[in-house]
C-alpha cells in the first residue's frame, strides 16, 4: 500500500487536472441540447483509458448516448474485472443556489466543488488512475475492461441493448462500480443493496385554455387543485402508498435482519440537524434507515402549472403537471408497478379532468451477497486503507443498470463507493473530498491484488 | 344615435390605428422589467386625452406605476363623470399557445387579436373616442375626467393612496368603467356585482437542500407531497373551503334572488363544450352561475417545485411553492380572509416542514344598486343601441379598486362592459370583436346624454 500511496502523492496534481478536464464538459444527459457534450466526454474517456495503458479504447454508438469502452487483456486465463461508470451528470438547476460555476471545478476546504465531482466523474476516474498505477508498477494481475456509459442519470435506456449486443466483449468475473457512498469518512461501507425505480410524468387537463379565475373560478375544476388532491390521495395518513397491489411483491425483511441493520451507526438528531428539519417523516412502523433501505417510496420530484412568475396573476390554468418517482425494493418489478400506478391514477381521476400518464423510465433493485469472492476482496482492500472492516449497507438509491447487468450478462457487481452523504450529488454545490478521491485510487489496486489471489485458489 | 354611428363609421380606421399604438406597448404590470413601458403607456394616454379635447392631461407619479389623468371641465355646476380604466395588461405566458404575437395586434375574423385588445386597452379606449365625438359634435353635457391606472392587474396597490391624495381633483357624480363583459353579443348586460379577491404565495420548505431521492426518499418529508396535501385539505368533498370562519360573513342570497338569477340565459351543454370538459365542478348545492356569481372560490393559480425540465430527474426538493387565490363575495372582508388563511395554513402544516405565507394582494367586493341614476342612464343607452334592456349581472370577476373608490371617494361605479366571454382575457389569444368595440363607442355618448338629462331633473 505504501507504494500506491507514494504514487498518488507524486501524481495528485496531474490526477486533478485530468479529472477537471472531464468535469468541464457539461454532459447533462437529460437535456438533449447537451448531446454533443456526451460525445466529447466519450472521446475524452477513450483518451484517458489509452493513456492509462489500455490496449484499445473506442466510442461505441448506441440508440442514445455513446458508450466509451476500453480494455487491457493480459491473459485470457486470468480473472477479468469489468469497471462500470457513467460520464453523464444531473442537471444543475436551481443554478442560483450554486456558490461556484457547476462546470468549473474549484478546490476549497479540501474538496472538489463541481457537478460530477463525485457522481460519477470523480468516482469513475479513480478507476482509471488505479489502473494506470497497476500498469506502471507492473502489478496488474487481472484483465481489465472499462465500460463508461452516458445515460445513467436518465435510467440507462440504451445500455441493456449494448450489453446484449456485446456480451462476449463484456465477459468478466465481476463488475466493479464506484457510484455509491460510504457511511462516513472514517466508516467504510460497501453497498450491498440498491432500490429499484419507477418514474412517471403526469398531466392533468381541465378546461381547454387558461381561464379567468374570476369569471370561471368556482364552476370549472382547476387542474392544479385536482392534481394536488390526486397526489395527496396516493398516500395515506400512515405514509403507505395507496396504489392497490403496490406492496404485493415487497420482500418483508426478517426481524433478525432488521436488528442487524439497526446496529449501523446512525444519529437521528444529527441527521435532522444536518437537514435542518424538526422531524423526519416516513412510513409508520419503520426507522429512518429502514425507510430508505428496505421500503419503497412515493416522491413528487417536480410539479408545475399555471402562473409561476413574479407577483400575482389570477388564472384558472388549463394544465398541471408532475414528475413522480417511486423507489422500489427487491422483488418489486418496476414494469408491474408502472402499470399499477397508471391504472390507479387514471381510475381515481375525476371525470371533470383528463389525465395522461407517461412512464419515463424504471429499473430493478439489486442485492449483492456478502460471501461473493469479489465482495471479500473489496472488504480486505478497504480494511487495509481505512483500518476497519467495511459495513455492508442497503442503500436507498437506485442504479437500475446493476440489476440489468446480472440479468443480461450474468455478472454480479460490487459497489465500492467512496462518496459521502455530504457530497450533495444531484443538488447544487456537489462536492467530493480530496481525501475520498485519493483513498479511492489507493484502495482499488488493493482490490485487484486480493481478487486475483482469491480467484487463483 | 345615427349621427354617432356615422362618426364612428367615418373614423373607424383611425380609431383602430390609434388603439393599436397603445396595444403595441407591452405594459405588463406584474413584471418589473416592463416598468418603462408603463411610463410610455401613460404618456400615450395623455396624448390621447389631449387630442380628444381634454383641457389638460398629465402623468402622475405614484408609489408604483404612474396614473394618466386628464379632464375637460365645461361648467362646475354640471354633473361630472369620472372615467376609470387601466393601461396595464396581464403577462402573456404560455407564449407558445398564441397564434399571433401578443403585442402586434391583428384583425382577423372581425376581431382584434392582442393582449389588451379587450382588457382593458380596447375597452378604455372606447371612452376616449366617445369623448372625442362629444367634443367634436358639441354635445358634451357633463364634465369629464379620465383616470387611467397602471396596476389593475396586480391589484391596484398604489391607487387608493392616489385617490386619497387627489380627492378634490377626482370629485365626480359617478365613475364609469368598461372592464367587464356582456352575456352575449346580442344580450347586453351590466355588471352589478363583483367578487372580491385575496391572493397568497405559499412556500413549503422541507430539507435545507435538494436531496437525492434515493438516499433520503421515504425518510424525509418531500415538500411537494406536503404542499399537495395541504392544498387538498383546504377543500372538502363537497367543494367547501375548510378554513374555519371562511364563510362567516358570506351574505346568503335569498331564494327569490336566486330564482331571478336562474332566468339569465345559460346553456350548460354549450358551456362544457366550449371549455372541452365532461363535467363542471364546484360547490355542492349551487348552479354554475351561482358558483361564479355569489359564492367564494379557492383556486391554485400557479404551483412549482423540484425538477420541471425535460426528462426525468430524481430529486427530493428542498422547496415547493404555490400561488393561491380566493374570490370573495359581498360582505367578506379580504383582510380578514387573509388572516384566516394564513392562520389555518400554518396550523395544518405538519412539523416536518416549515411554511411561509405571503399575502400578495386583495380587494373587496362590490354591488351597484339598479336604481342608481347612472345605472338607469346606462340602461337606456344600451337599450337604444342593442334594442333590448340590459340584464343586471353579478360577475365572478374582481375589480378590487371599484369597492375602494366607494370607500375612499364616496362614488359609486357603473360597469358598462362591452367584452364577451369568448375574448380570452388573461389567456393566450385575447381578442375583442370590432362590433363590440364600435358599439361601445356608440353607446357611451348616449350614456352622457341620458345621465345629463336625469341629473338635471
PDB file of N, CA and C in Angstrom, chain B residues 231-317:
ATOM      1  N   UNK B 231     -52.907  21.695   0.199  1.00  0.00           N
ATOM      2  CA  UNK B 231     -53.878  22.287  -0.736  1.00  0.00           C
ATOM      3  C   UNK B 231     -55.132  21.412  -0.804  1.00  0.00           C
ATOM      4  N   UNK B 232     -54.933  20.102  -0.902  1.00  0.00           N
ATOM      5  CA  UNK B 232     -56.084  19.190  -0.986  1.00  0.00           C
ATOM      6  C   UNK B 232     -56.958  19.312   0.261  1.00  0.00           C
ATOM      7  N   UNK B 233     -56.304  19.503   1.407  1.00  0.00           N
ATOM      8  CA  UNK B 233     -57.052  19.557   2.661  1.00  0.00           C
ATOM      9  C   UNK B 233     -57.805  20.869   2.864  1.00  0.00           C
ATOM     10  N   UNK B 234     -57.576  21.850   2.004  1.00  0.00           N
ATOM     11  CA  UNK B 234     -58.256  23.132   2.197  1.00  0.00           C
ATOM     12  C   UNK B 234     -59.638  23.171   1.525  1.00  0.00           C
ATOM     13  N   UNK B 235     -60.001  22.081   0.867  1.00  0.00           N
ATOM     14  CA  UNK B 235     -61.366  21.968   0.354  1.00  0.00           C
ATOM     15  C   UNK B 235     -61.874  20.564   0.669  1.00  0.00           C
ATOM     16  N   UNK B 236     -63.166  20.450   1.013  1.00  0.00           N
ATOM     17  CA  UNK B 236     -63.682  19.117   1.329  1.00  0.00           C
ATOM     18  C   UNK B 236     -64.349  18.497   0.097  1.00  0.00           C
ATOM     19  N   UNK B 237     -64.900  17.337   0.295  1.00  0.00           N
ATOM     20  CA  UNK B 237     -65.506  16.578  -0.811  1.00  0.00           C
ATOM     21  C   UNK B 237     -66.625  17.358  -1.504  1.00  0.00           C
ATOM     22  N   UNK B 238     -67.283  18.243  -0.730  1.00  0.00           N
ATOM     23  CA  UNK B 238     -68.408  18.984  -1.290  1.00  0.00           C
ATOM     24  C   UNK B 238     -67.988  20.301  -1.938  1.00  0.00           C
ATOM     25  N   UNK B 239     -66.671  20.524  -2.039  1.00  0.00           N
ATOM     26  CA  UNK B 239     -66.201  21.761  -2.641  1.00  0.00           C
ATOM     27  C   UNK B 239     -66.246  22.939  -1.669  1.00  0.00           C
ATOM     28  N   UNK B 240     -66.462  22.651  -0.391  1.00  0.00           N
ATOM     29  CA  UNK B 240     -66.406  23.726   0.600  1.00  0.00           C
ATOM     30  C   UNK B 240     -64.966  24.000   0.987  1.00  0.00           C
ATOM     31  N   UNK B 241     -64.693  25.258   1.253  1.00  0.00           N
ATOM     32  CA  UNK B 241     -63.364  25.640   1.727  1.00  0.00           C
ATOM     33  C   UNK B 241     -63.341  25.386   3.231  1.00  0.00           C
ATOM     34  N   UNK B 242     -62.277  24.701   3.693  1.00  0.00           N
ATOM     35  CA  UNK B 242     -62.277  24.225   5.086  1.00  0.00           C
ATOM     36  C   UNK B 242     -61.684  25.214   6.082  1.00  0.00           C
ATOM     37  N   UNK B 243     -61.255  26.378   5.615  1.00  0.00           N
ATOM     38  CA  UNK B 243     -60.672  27.373   6.530  1.00  0.00           C
ATOM     39  C   UNK B 243     -61.747  27.793   7.552  1.00  0.00           C
ATOM     40  N   UNK B 244     -61.493  27.593   8.833  1.00  0.00           N
ATOM     41  CA  UNK B 244     -62.516  27.940   9.828  1.00  0.00           C
ATOM     42  C   UNK B 244     -62.887  29.422   9.732  1.00  0.00           C
ATOM     43  N   UNK B 245     -64.169  29.705   9.733  1.00  0.00           N
ATOM     44  CA  UNK B 245     -64.647  31.083   9.688  1.00  0.00           C
ATOM     45  C   UNK B 245     -64.739  31.670   8.295  1.00  0.00           C
ATOM     46  N   UNK B 246     -64.306  30.893   7.282  1.00  0.00           N
ATOM     47  CA  UNK B 246     -64.241  31.435   5.925  1.00  0.00           C
ATOM     48  C   UNK B 246     -65.593  31.930   5.425  1.00  0.00           C
ATOM     49  N   UNK B 247     -66.667  31.201   5.761  1.00  0.00           N
ATOM     50  CA  UNK B 247     -67.993  31.557   5.232  1.00  0.00           C
ATOM     51  C   UNK B 247     -68.796  32.462   6.170  1.00  0.00           C
ATOM     52  N   UNK B 248     -68.192  32.802   7.332  1.00  0.00           N
ATOM     53  CA  UNK B 248     -68.953  33.527   8.363  1.00  0.00           C
ATOM     54  C   UNK B 248     -69.654  34.775   7.840  1.00  0.00           C
ATOM     55  N   UNK B 249     -68.971  35.552   6.990  1.00  0.00           N
ATOM     56  CA  UNK B 249     -69.539  36.832   6.564  1.00  0.00           C
ATOM     57  C   UNK B 249     -70.213  36.780   5.201  1.00  0.00           C
ATOM     58  N   UNK B 250     -70.259  35.574   4.605  1.00  0.00           N
ATOM     59  CA  UNK B 250     -70.885  35.471   3.279  1.00  0.00           C
ATOM     60  C   UNK B 250     -72.375  35.788   3.400  1.00  0.00           C
ATOM     61  N   UNK B 251     -72.838  36.762   2.608  1.00  0.00           N
ATOM     62  CA  UNK B 251     -74.268  37.079   2.587  1.00  0.00           C
ATOM     63  C   UNK B 251     -74.972  36.021   1.758  1.00  0.00           C
ATOM     64  N   UNK B 252     -75.804  35.224   2.392  1.00  0.00           N
ATOM     65  CA  UNK B 252     -76.544  34.215   1.642  1.00  0.00           C
ATOM     66  C   UNK B 252     -77.583  34.955   0.793  1.00  0.00           C
ATOM     67  N   UNK B 253     -77.686  34.545  -0.452  1.00  0.00           N
ATOM     68  CA  UNK B 253     -78.631  35.192  -1.355  1.00  0.00           C
ATOM     69  C   UNK B 253     -79.998  34.508  -1.195  1.00  0.00           C
ATOM     70  N   UNK B 254     -81.061  35.306  -1.178  1.00  0.00           N
ATOM     71  CA  UNK B 254     -82.407  34.751  -0.960  1.00  0.00           C
ATOM     72  C   UNK B 254     -82.823  33.836  -2.122  1.00  0.00           C
ATOM     73  N   UNK B 255     -83.770  32.965  -1.810  1.00  0.00           N
ATOM     74  CA  UNK B 255     -84.296  32.045  -2.823  1.00  0.00           C
ATOM     75  C   UNK B 255     -84.904  32.835  -3.977  1.00  0.00           C
ATOM     76  N   UNK B 256     -85.532  33.945  -3.650  1.00  0.00           N
ATOM     77  CA  UNK B 256     -86.168  34.784  -4.668  1.00  0.00           C
ATOM     78  C   UNK B 256     -85.109  35.335  -5.644  1.00  0.00           C
ATOM     79  N   UNK B 257     -84.039  35.862  -5.067  1.00  0.00           N
ATOM     80  CA  UNK B 257     -82.981  36.399  -5.927  1.00  0.00           C
ATOM     81  C   UNK B 257     -82.348  35.299  -6.768  1.00  0.00           C
ATOM     82  N   UNK B 258     -82.156  34.135  -6.162  1.00  0.00           N
ATOM     83  CA  UNK B 258     -81.555  33.023  -6.909  1.00  0.00           C
ATOM     84  C   UNK B 258     -82.468  32.608  -8.062  1.00  0.00           C
ATOM     85  N   UNK B 259     -83.768  32.677  -7.840  1.00  0.00           N
ATOM     86  CA  UNK B 259     -84.718  32.338  -8.900  1.00  0.00           C
ATOM     87  C   UNK B 259     -84.605  33.326 -10.055  1.00  0.00           C
ATOM     88  N   UNK B 260     -84.427  34.623  -9.706  1.00  0.00           N
ATOM     89  CA  UNK B 260     -84.294  35.668 -10.725  1.00  0.00           C
ATOM     90  C   UNK B 260     -82.991  35.445 -11.527  1.00  0.00           C
ATOM     91  N   UNK B 261     -81.911  35.139 -10.792  1.00  0.00           N
ATOM     92  CA  UNK B 261     -80.617  34.877 -11.441  1.00  0.00           C
ATOM     93  C   UNK B 261     -80.716  33.700 -12.415  1.00  0.00           C
ATOM     94  N   UNK B 262     -81.520  32.720 -12.019  1.00  0.00           N
ATOM     95  CA  UNK B 262     -81.606  31.488 -12.813  1.00  0.00           C
ATOM     96  C   UNK B 262     -82.243  31.742 -14.173  1.00  0.00           C
ATOM     97  N   UNK B 263     -82.876  32.926 -14.317  1.00  0.00           N
ATOM     98  CA  UNK B 263     -83.524  33.241 -15.591  1.00  0.00           C
ATOM     99  C   UNK B 263     -82.551  33.732 -16.658  1.00  0.00           C
ATOM    100  N   UNK B 264     -81.319  34.073 -16.234  1.00  0.00           N
ATOM    101  CA  UNK B 264     -80.318  34.520 -17.214  1.00  0.00           C
ATOM    102  C   UNK B 264     -80.073  33.380 -18.201  1.00  0.00           C
ATOM    103  N   UNK B 265     -79.965  33.713 -19.487  1.00  0.00           N
ATOM    104  CA  UNK B 265     -79.787  32.633 -20.462  1.00  0.00           C
ATOM    105  C   UNK B 265     -78.475  31.901 -20.204  1.00  0.00           C
ATOM    106  N   UNK B 266     -78.540  30.604 -20.119  1.00  0.00           N
ATOM    107  CA  UNK B 266     -77.326  29.807 -19.868  1.00  0.00           C
ATOM    108  C   UNK B 266     -77.578  28.397 -20.358  1.00  0.00           C
ATOM    109  N   UNK B 267     -76.628  27.882 -21.116  1.00  0.00           N
ATOM    110  CA  UNK B 267     -76.762  26.524 -21.621  1.00  0.00           C
ATOM    111  C   UNK B 267     -75.552  25.722 -21.163  1.00  0.00           C
ATOM    112  N   UNK B 268     -75.791  24.821 -20.204  1.00  0.00           N
ATOM    113  CA  UNK B 268     -74.691  24.080 -19.589  1.00  0.00           C
ATOM    114  C   UNK B 268     -73.940  23.220 -20.604  1.00  0.00           C
ATOM    115  N   UNK B 269     -74.678  22.627 -21.525  1.00  0.00           N
ATOM    116  CA  UNK B 269     -74.010  21.775 -22.509  1.00  0.00           C
ATOM    117  C   UNK B 269     -73.049  22.587 -23.383  1.00  0.00           C
ATOM    118  N   UNK B 270     -73.509  23.766 -23.815  1.00  0.00           N
ATOM    119  CA  UNK B 270     -72.634  24.627 -24.626  1.00  0.00           C
ATOM    120  C   UNK B 270     -71.433  25.106 -23.821  1.00  0.00           C
ATOM    121  N   UNK B 271     -71.684  25.401 -22.560  1.00  0.00           N
ATOM    122  CA  UNK B 271     -70.631  25.873 -21.658  1.00  0.00           C
ATOM    123  C   UNK B 271     -69.537  24.805 -21.549  1.00  0.00           C
ATOM    124  N   UNK B 272     -69.960  23.566 -21.300  1.00  0.00           N
ATOM    125  CA  UNK B 272     -68.992  22.472 -21.172  1.00  0.00           C
ATOM    126  C   UNK B 272     -68.271  22.220 -22.499  1.00  0.00           C
ATOM    127  N   UNK B 273     -69.046  22.284 -23.579  1.00  0.00           N
ATOM    128  CA  UNK B 273     -68.479  22.057 -24.900  1.00  0.00           C
ATOM    129  C   UNK B 273     -67.400  23.094 -25.213  1.00  0.00           C
ATOM    130  N   UNK B 274     -67.714  24.358 -24.904  1.00  0.00           N
ATOM    131  CA  UNK B 274     -66.775  25.425 -25.249  1.00  0.00           C
ATOM    132  C   UNK B 274     -65.479  25.300 -24.447  1.00  0.00           C
ATOM    133  N   UNK B 275     -65.547  24.669 -23.279  1.00  0.00           N
ATOM    134  CA  UNK B 275     -64.344  24.503 -22.466  1.00  0.00           C
ATOM    135  C   UNK B 275     -63.730  23.117 -22.656  1.00  0.00           C
ATOM    136  N   UNK B 276     -64.417  22.271 -23.432  1.00  0.00           N
ATOM    137  CA  UNK B 276     -63.988  20.884 -23.638  1.00  0.00           C
ATOM    138  C   UNK B 276     -63.836  20.130 -22.318  1.00  0.00           C
ATOM    139  N   UNK B 277     -64.849  20.242 -21.486  1.00  0.00           N
ATOM    140  CA  UNK B 277     -64.851  19.476 -20.228  1.00  0.00           C
ATOM    141  C   UNK B 277     -66.090  18.585 -20.197  1.00  0.00           C
ATOM    142  N   UNK B 278     -65.917  17.421 -19.552  1.00  0.00           N
ATOM    143  CA  UNK B 278     -67.029  16.474 -19.468  1.00  0.00           C
ATOM    144  C   UNK B 278     -68.027  16.926 -18.418  1.00  0.00           C
ATOM    145  N   UNK B 279     -67.512  17.459 -17.327  1.00  0.00           N
ATOM    146  CA  UNK B 279     -68.375  17.869 -16.227  1.00  0.00           C
ATOM    147  C   UNK B 279     -67.894  19.182 -15.637  1.00  0.00           C
ATOM    148  N   UNK B 280     -68.838  19.972 -15.118  1.00  0.00           N
ATOM    149  CA  UNK B 280     -68.435  21.130 -14.331  1.00  0.00           C
ATOM    150  C   UNK B 280     -68.180  20.630 -12.916  1.00  0.00           C
ATOM    151  N   UNK B 281     -67.539  21.466 -12.129  1.00  0.00           N
ATOM    152  CA  UNK B 281     -67.206  21.042 -10.762  1.00  0.00           C
ATOM    153  C   UNK B 281     -67.193  22.279  -9.879  1.00  0.00           C
ATOM    154  N   UNK B 282     -67.923  22.240  -8.809  1.00  0.00           N
ATOM    155  CA  UNK B 282     -67.929  23.377  -7.890  1.00  0.00           C
ATOM    156  C   UNK B 282     -68.626  23.007  -6.602  1.00  0.00           C
ATOM    157  N   UNK B 283     -68.979  24.033  -5.854  1.00  0.00           N
ATOM    158  CA  UNK B 283     -69.575  23.815  -4.538  1.00  0.00           C
ATOM    159  C   UNK B 283     -70.945  23.143  -4.677  1.00  0.00           C
ATOM    160  N   UNK B 284     -71.134  22.111  -3.902  1.00  0.00           N
ATOM    161  CA  UNK B 284     -72.393  21.372  -3.949  1.00  0.00           C
ATOM    162  C   UNK B 284     -73.556  22.271  -3.566  1.00  0.00           C
ATOM    163  N   UNK B 285     -74.697  22.122  -4.241  1.00  0.00           N
ATOM    164  CA  UNK B 285     -75.893  22.882  -3.866  1.00  0.00           C
ATOM    165  C   UNK B 285     -76.047  24.193  -4.614  1.00  0.00           C
ATOM    166  N   UNK B 286     -75.121  24.475  -5.551  1.00  0.00           N
ATOM    167  CA  UNK B 286     -75.214  25.720  -6.313  1.00  0.00           C
ATOM    168  C   UNK B 286     -75.066  25.445  -7.805  1.00  0.00           C
ATOM    169  N   UNK B 287     -75.726  26.272  -8.613  1.00  0.00           N
ATOM    170  CA  UNK B 287     -75.601  26.132 -10.060  1.00  0.00           C
ATOM    171  C   UNK B 287     -74.298  26.778 -10.517  1.00  0.00           C
ATOM    172  N   UNK B 288     -73.961  26.565 -11.784  1.00  0.00           N
ATOM    173  CA  UNK B 288     -72.725  27.149 -12.322  1.00  0.00           C
ATOM    174  C   UNK B 288     -72.713  28.669 -12.170  1.00  0.00           C
ATOM    175  N   UNK B 289     -73.803  29.325 -12.542  1.00  0.00           N
ATOM    176  CA  UNK B 289     -73.828  30.788 -12.434  1.00  0.00           C
ATOM    177  C   UNK B 289     -73.785  31.262 -10.983  1.00  0.00           C
ATOM    178  N   UNK B 290     -74.365  30.491 -10.080  1.00  0.00           N
ATOM    179  CA  UNK B 290     -74.280  30.835  -8.658  1.00  0.00           C
ATOM    180  C   UNK B 290     -72.859  30.636  -8.143  1.00  0.00           C
ATOM    181  N   UNK B 291     -72.236  29.578  -8.624  1.00  0.00           N
ATOM    182  CA  UNK B 291     -70.863  29.293  -8.172  1.00  0.00           C
ATOM    183  C   UNK B 291     -69.918  30.439  -8.539  1.00  0.00           C
ATOM    184  N   UNK B 292     -70.145  31.065  -9.694  1.00  0.00           N
ATOM    185  CA  UNK B 292     -69.253  32.171 -10.068  1.00  0.00           C
ATOM    186  C   UNK B 292     -69.804  33.513  -9.591  1.00  0.00           C
ATOM    187  N   UNK B 293     -71.120  33.594  -9.376  1.00  0.00           N
ATOM    188  CA  UNK B 293     -71.707  34.895  -9.060  1.00  0.00           C
ATOM    189  C   UNK B 293     -71.803  35.217  -7.588  1.00  0.00           C
ATOM    190  N   UNK B 294     -72.161  34.223  -6.795  1.00  0.00           N
ATOM    191  CA  UNK B 294     -72.472  34.554  -5.396  1.00  0.00           C
ATOM    192  C   UNK B 294     -71.708  33.720  -4.382  1.00  0.00           C
ATOM    193  N   UNK B 295     -70.767  32.875  -4.860  1.00  0.00           N
ATOM    194  CA  UNK B 295     -70.019  32.028  -3.919  1.00  0.00           C
ATOM    195  C   UNK B 295     -68.520  32.279  -4.031  1.00  0.00           C
ATOM    196  N   UNK B 296     -67.824  32.174  -2.930  1.00  0.00           N
ATOM    197  CA  UNK B 296     -66.367  32.345  -2.958  1.00  0.00           C
ATOM    198  C   UNK B 296     -65.662  31.099  -3.518  1.00  0.00           C
ATOM    199  N   UNK B 297     -64.404  31.242  -3.878  1.00  0.00           N
ATOM    200  CA  UNK B 297     -63.661  30.144  -4.509  1.00  0.00           C
ATOM    201  C   UNK B 297     -62.296  29.937  -3.856  1.00  0.00           C
ATOM    202  N   UNK B 298     -61.658  28.827  -4.241  1.00  0.00           N
ATOM    203  CA  UNK B 298     -60.301  28.511  -3.788  1.00  0.00           C
ATOM    204  C   UNK B 298     -59.574  27.922  -4.992  1.00  0.00           C
ATOM    205  N   UNK B 299     -58.752  28.716  -5.643  1.00  0.00           N
ATOM    206  CA  UNK B 299     -58.056  28.263  -6.849  1.00  0.00           C
ATOM    207  C   UNK B 299     -56.542  28.401  -6.704  1.00  0.00           C
ATOM    208  N   UNK B 300     -55.838  27.340  -7.050  1.00  0.00           N
ATOM    209  CA  UNK B 300     -54.385  27.450  -7.143  1.00  0.00           C
ATOM    210  C   UNK B 300     -54.088  28.027  -8.528  1.00  0.00           C
ATOM    211  N   UNK B 301     -53.547  29.242  -8.557  1.00  0.00           N
ATOM    212  CA  UNK B 301     -53.262  29.912  -9.838  1.00  0.00           C
ATOM    213  C   UNK B 301     -51.911  29.487 -10.400  1.00  0.00           C
ATOM    214  N   UNK B 302     -51.052  28.947  -9.538  1.00  0.00           N
ATOM    215  CA  UNK B 302     -49.741  28.500 -10.003  1.00  0.00           C
ATOM    216  C   UNK B 302     -49.101  27.610  -8.966  1.00  0.00           C
ATOM    217  N   UNK B 303     -48.305  26.660  -9.423  1.00  0.00           N
ATOM    218  CA  UNK B 303     -47.594  25.776  -8.493  1.00  0.00           C
ATOM    219  C   UNK B 303     -46.264  25.422  -9.125  1.00  0.00           C
ATOM    220  N   UNK B 304     -45.223  25.300  -8.322  1.00  0.00           N
ATOM    221  CA  UNK B 304     -43.933  24.872  -8.868  1.00  0.00           C
ATOM    222  C   UNK B 304     -43.021  24.382  -7.756  1.00  0.00           C
ATOM    223  N   UNK B 305     -42.099  23.504  -8.162  1.00  0.00           N
ATOM    224  CA  UNK B 305     -41.136  22.974  -7.216  1.00  0.00           C
ATOM    225  C   UNK B 305     -40.418  21.800  -7.847  1.00  0.00           C
ATOM    226  N   UNK B 306     -39.177  21.548  -7.427  1.00  0.00           N
ATOM    227  CA  UNK B 306     -38.410  20.413  -7.907  1.00  0.00           C
ATOM    228  C   UNK B 306     -37.988  20.563  -9.354  1.00  0.00           C
ATOM    229  N   UNK B 307     -37.840  19.438 -10.028  1.00  0.00           N
ATOM    230  CA  UNK B 307     -37.343  19.437 -11.400  1.00  0.00           C
ATOM    231  C   UNK B 307     -38.515  19.521 -12.365  1.00  0.00           C
ATOM    232  N   UNK B 308     -38.489  20.528 -13.234  1.00  0.00           N
ATOM    233  CA  UNK B 308     -39.603  20.728 -14.156  1.00  0.00           C
ATOM    234  C   UNK B 308     -39.116  20.769 -15.596  1.00  0.00           C
ATOM    235  N   UNK B 309     -37.880  20.357 -15.813  1.00  0.00           N
ATOM    236  CA  UNK B 309     -37.322  20.377 -17.163  1.00  0.00           C
ATOM    237  C   UNK B 309     -37.695  19.124 -17.938  1.00  0.00           C
ATOM    238  N   UNK B 310     -36.956  18.943 -19.017  1.00  0.00           N
ATOM    239  CA  UNK B 310     -37.180  17.794 -19.897  1.00  0.00           C
ATOM    240  C   UNK B 310     -36.749  16.501 -19.194  1.00  0.00           C
ATOM    241  N   UNK B 311     -37.411  15.415 -19.479  1.00  0.00           N
ATOM    242  CA  UNK B 311     -36.959  14.115 -19.000  1.00  0.00           C
ATOM    243  C   UNK B 311     -37.132  13.915 -17.505  1.00  0.00           C
ATOM    244  N   UNK B 312     -36.333  12.993 -16.976  1.00  0.00           N
ATOM    245  CA  UNK B 312     -36.515  12.562 -15.598  1.00  0.00           C
ATOM    246  C   UNK B 312     -35.331  12.960 -14.740  1.00  0.00           C
ATOM    247  N   UNK B 313     -35.588  13.633 -13.632  1.00  0.00           N
ATOM    248  CA  UNK B 313     -34.533  13.881 -12.651  1.00  0.00           C
ATOM    249  C   UNK B 313     -35.089  13.454 -11.306  1.00  0.00           C
ATOM    250  N   UNK B 314     -34.380  12.557 -10.671  1.00  0.00           N
ATOM    251  CA  UNK B 314     -34.842  12.105  -9.364  1.00  0.00           C
ATOM    252  C   UNK B 314     -34.297  13.042  -8.312  1.00  0.00           C
ATOM    253  N   UNK B 315     -35.186  13.757  -7.653  1.00  0.00           N
ATOM    254  CA  UNK B 315     -34.747  14.693  -6.629  1.00  0.00           C
ATOM    255  C   UNK B 315     -35.821  14.793  -5.561  1.00  0.00           C
ATOM    256  N   UNK B 316     -35.369  14.970  -4.339  1.00  0.00           N
ATOM    257  CA  UNK B 316     -36.289  15.272  -3.244  1.00  0.00           C
ATOM    258  C   UNK B 316     -36.024  16.744  -2.965  1.00  0.00           C
ATOM    259  N   UNK B 317     -36.881  17.627  -3.478  1.00  0.00           N
ATOM    260  CA  UNK B 317     -36.551  19.053  -3.447  1.00  0.00           C
ATOM    261  C   UNK B 317     -36.629  19.653  -2.051  1.00  0.00           C
TER     262      UNK B 317
END
